[in-house]
Amino acid sequence: MNTKQRIFSAIQPSGELHIGNYLGALKNFVELQDKYDCFFFIADYHSISGEYDPQKKKKQIMDLTLNFLAIGLDPEKCTITVQSQVPEHTELTWIFNTITPISELQRMTQFKDKSQDQEKNINMGLFDYPVLQAADILMYKAYGVPVGQDQIQHIELTRKIARFFNNKFGKTFPEPKDIITETPKIMSLIDPTKKMSKSHGPKSYVGINDEPEIIKQKMKKAVTDIGTTGKMTPATENLFLLLKILGKPEHYKEFLVQHKKGIIKYGQLKEALADDIINYFTPFRAKRKELESKPEYVKEVLAIGADHARKIARETMREVKEKIGLVL
Ligand code: ADP
């Protein structure tokens, strides 16, 4: 039996992964897998609460799995699978729905933001998204959830749902904590008041799978300030943060000194940063290409993950149904 504490997190298969996803979540997944019993899911049910093309969904799921494996998640160390392969998640969601006050969901900032992004499709799934997320996490009685800053409010709600359940039916779920990186919120390259996100268009982010030429073009268009001395603007702060984590240490030091002296040329900084990002993700791109030729292996990883996850999910559901009086 595995005695390590459990970690759960998931990402939606809804398009490319960008360096914000990597620095806010995925980088941490890779680091945590050595220390914890990790469950990393492809949240396909969450993703259908947004706009999507059913013809593309299967490829998006396979692409995200490839990304997980190519970035370094090891199926020997962690359980990787697709949310809809474990139907207990939606079953537990329904039970949690009956103990979650609507007022809690109405406060969620992601719901408010996404309602603006998809104003013609404000569906019930979008509203209930955090409850499904709570079911994902609590199903495995996770100790921690590695996420970016935008998800902290949802993890707080997950803790509340655990508390509501425990208070009503007896101690069942631990209250999970959020685990954030030193870069929990990477900002958009073209609008530093917004977080980097797929929903703000491809110019706002660098994809971890972008080809070198595309990375160079996107970095060229990144906004900066006019290079005076003193405090950094949010745009330049964001670029320096990227350089600090993804760049060569000497680049970071060099440009920081130039910025302090007021002699910085942002064109040069963006060029150096583009090159450093290209280098940083070169091994990932190579590994991904290699895995693209092995779809059977990728499917097998998901199937083994689903088998393992289902065993735990069944146990949790048995316990939950007994506690709420639904076992005949
Ligand atoms: P998106 O917001 O691009 O649709 P997801 O909702 O699929 O991305 O997020 C997947 C993970 O990446 C979550 O843990 C989320 O908190 C994290 N994340 C998303 N955007 C950023 C960002 N700009 N900076 C840091 N982390 C982020």
PDB file of C-alpha atoms and ligand atoms in Angstrom, residues 9-14 16-26 29 110 114 129 146-152 181 183-188 194-199, ligand 1:
ATOM      1  CA  SER A   9      -4.753  18.235  -9.966  1.00  0.00           C
ATOM      2  CA  ALA A  10      -6.288  18.434 -13.415  1.00  0.00           C
ATOM      3  CA  ILE A  11      -6.061  20.485 -16.576  1.00  0.00           C
ATOM      4  CA  GLN A  12      -8.759  20.941 -19.194  1.00  0.00           C
ATOM      5  CA  PRO A  13      -8.160  19.602 -22.705  1.00  0.00           C
ATOM      6  CA  SER A  14      -9.269  22.810 -24.351  1.00  0.00           C
ATOM      7  CA  GLU A  16      -2.650  24.439 -26.261  1.00  0.00           C
ATOM      8  CA  LEU A  17      -0.758  24.588 -22.981  1.00  0.00           C
ATOM      9  CA  HIS A  18       1.015  27.890 -22.447  1.00  0.00           C
ATOM     10  CA  ILE A  19       3.964  28.895 -20.284  1.00  0.00           C
ATOM     11  CA  GLY A  20       1.466  30.218 -17.681  1.00  0.00           C
ATOM     12  CA  ASN A  21       0.002  26.714 -17.281  1.00  0.00           C
ATOM     13  CA  TYR A  22       3.533  25.352 -17.099  1.00  0.00           C
ATOM     14  CA  LEU A  23       4.859  27.819 -14.527  1.00  0.00           C
ATOM     15  CA  GLY A  24       1.669  27.890 -12.461  1.00  0.00           C
ATOM     16  CA  ALA A  25       0.918  24.177 -12.391  1.00  0.00           C
ATOM     17  CA  LEU A  26       2.671  21.687 -14.656  1.00  0.00           C
ATOM     18  CA  PHE A  29       3.353  18.438 -11.053  1.00  0.00           C
ATOM     19  CA  GLN A 110     -13.988  32.410 -12.544  1.00  0.00           C
ATOM     20  CA  LYS A 114     -16.108  33.031 -18.013  1.00  0.00           C
ATOM     21  CA  TYR A 129     -17.732  23.699 -12.377  1.00  0.00           C
ATOM     22  CA  PRO A 146      -1.027  22.198  -7.187  1.00  0.00           C
ATOM     23  CA  VAL A 147      -2.703  25.073  -9.065  1.00  0.00           C
ATOM     24  CA  GLY A 148      -2.202  28.619 -10.278  1.00  0.00           C
ATOM     25  CA  GLN A 149      -3.531  31.611  -8.361  1.00  0.00           C
ATOM     26  CA  ASP A 150      -6.803  31.754 -10.318  1.00  0.00           C
ATOM     27  CA  GLN A 151      -7.842  28.431  -8.783  1.00  0.00           C
ATOM     28  CA  ILE A 152      -7.285  29.290  -5.111  1.00  0.00           C
ATOM     29  CA  THR A 181       4.587  27.913  -7.242  1.00  0.00           C
ATOM     30  CA  THR A 183       5.016  32.027 -10.326  1.00  0.00           C
ATOM     31  CA  PRO A 184       1.313  31.507  -9.611  1.00  0.00           C
ATOM     32  CA  LYS A 185       0.106  34.164 -12.027  1.00  0.00           C
ATOM     33  CA  ILE A 186       1.838  34.817 -15.330  1.00  0.00           C
ATOM     34  CA  MET A 187       0.345  37.779 -17.144  1.00  0.00           C
ATOM     35  CA  SER A 188      -0.692  38.148 -20.796  1.00  0.00           C
ATOM     36  CA  LYS A 194      -4.967  40.123 -17.522  1.00  0.00           C
ATOM     37  CA  LYS A 195      -3.588  36.671 -16.756  1.00  0.00           C
ATOM     38  CA  MET A 196      -2.029  34.725 -19.603  1.00  0.00           C
ATOM     39  CA  SER A 197      -4.851  32.541 -20.888  1.00  0.00           C
ATOM     40  CA  LYS A 198      -5.990  30.559 -23.901  1.00  0.00           C
ATOM     41  CA  SER A 199      -9.226  32.515 -23.826  1.00  0.00           C
TER      42      SER A 199
HETATM   43  P1  ADP B   1      -6.560  28.558 -19.000  1.00  0.00           P
HETATM   44  O1  ADP B   1      -6.814  29.601 -17.940  1.00  0.00           O
HETATM   45  O2  ADP B   1      -5.482  28.972 -19.962  1.00  0.00           O
HETATM   46  O3  ADP B   1      -7.813  28.064 -19.667  1.00  0.00           O
HETATM   47  P2  ADP B   1      -6.650  26.157 -17.324  1.00  0.00           P
HETATM   48  O4  ADP B   1      -7.874  26.701 -16.689  1.00  0.00           O
HETATM   49  O5  ADP B   1      -6.760  24.891 -18.112  1.00  0.00           O
HETATM   50  O6  ADP B   1      -5.951  27.302 -18.236  1.00  0.00           O
HETATM   51  O7  ADP B   1      -5.554  26.004 -16.189  1.00  0.00           O
HETATM   52  C1  ADP B   1      -4.731  24.895 -15.953  1.00  0.00           C
HETATM   53  C2  ADP B   1      -3.794  25.212 -14.789  1.00  0.00           C
HETATM   54  O8  ADP B   1      -2.903  26.265 -15.143  1.00  0.00           O
HETATM   55  C3  ADP B   1      -4.525  25.675 -13.510  1.00  0.00           C
HETATM   56  O9  ADP B   1      -3.877  25.139 -12.369  1.00  0.00           O
HETATM   57  C4  ADP B   1      -4.367  27.167 -13.550  1.00  0.00           C
HETATM   58  O10 ADP B   1      -4.407  27.753 -12.266  1.00  0.00           O
HETATM   59  C5  ADP B   1      -2.988  27.320 -14.176  1.00  0.00           C
HETATM   60  N1  ADP B   1      -2.870  28.595 -14.892  1.00  0.00           N
HETATM   61  C6  ADP B   1      -3.664  29.005 -15.918  1.00  0.00           C
HETATM   62  N2  ADP B   1      -3.275  30.216 -16.351  1.00  0.00           N
HETATM   63  C7  ADP B   1      -2.212  30.580 -15.589  1.00  0.00           C
HETATM   64  C8  ADP B   1      -1.355  31.741 -15.562  1.00  0.00           C
HETATM   65  N3  ADP B   1      -1.524  32.753 -16.390  1.00  0.00           N
HETATM   66  N4  ADP B   1      -0.355  31.782 -14.632  1.00  0.00           N
HETATM   67  C9  ADP B   1      -0.167  30.745 -13.763  1.00  0.00           C
HETATM   68  N5  ADP B   1      -0.937  29.636 -13.748  1.00  0.00           N
HETATM   69  C10 ADP B   1      -1.944  29.540 -14.641  1.00  0.00           C
END
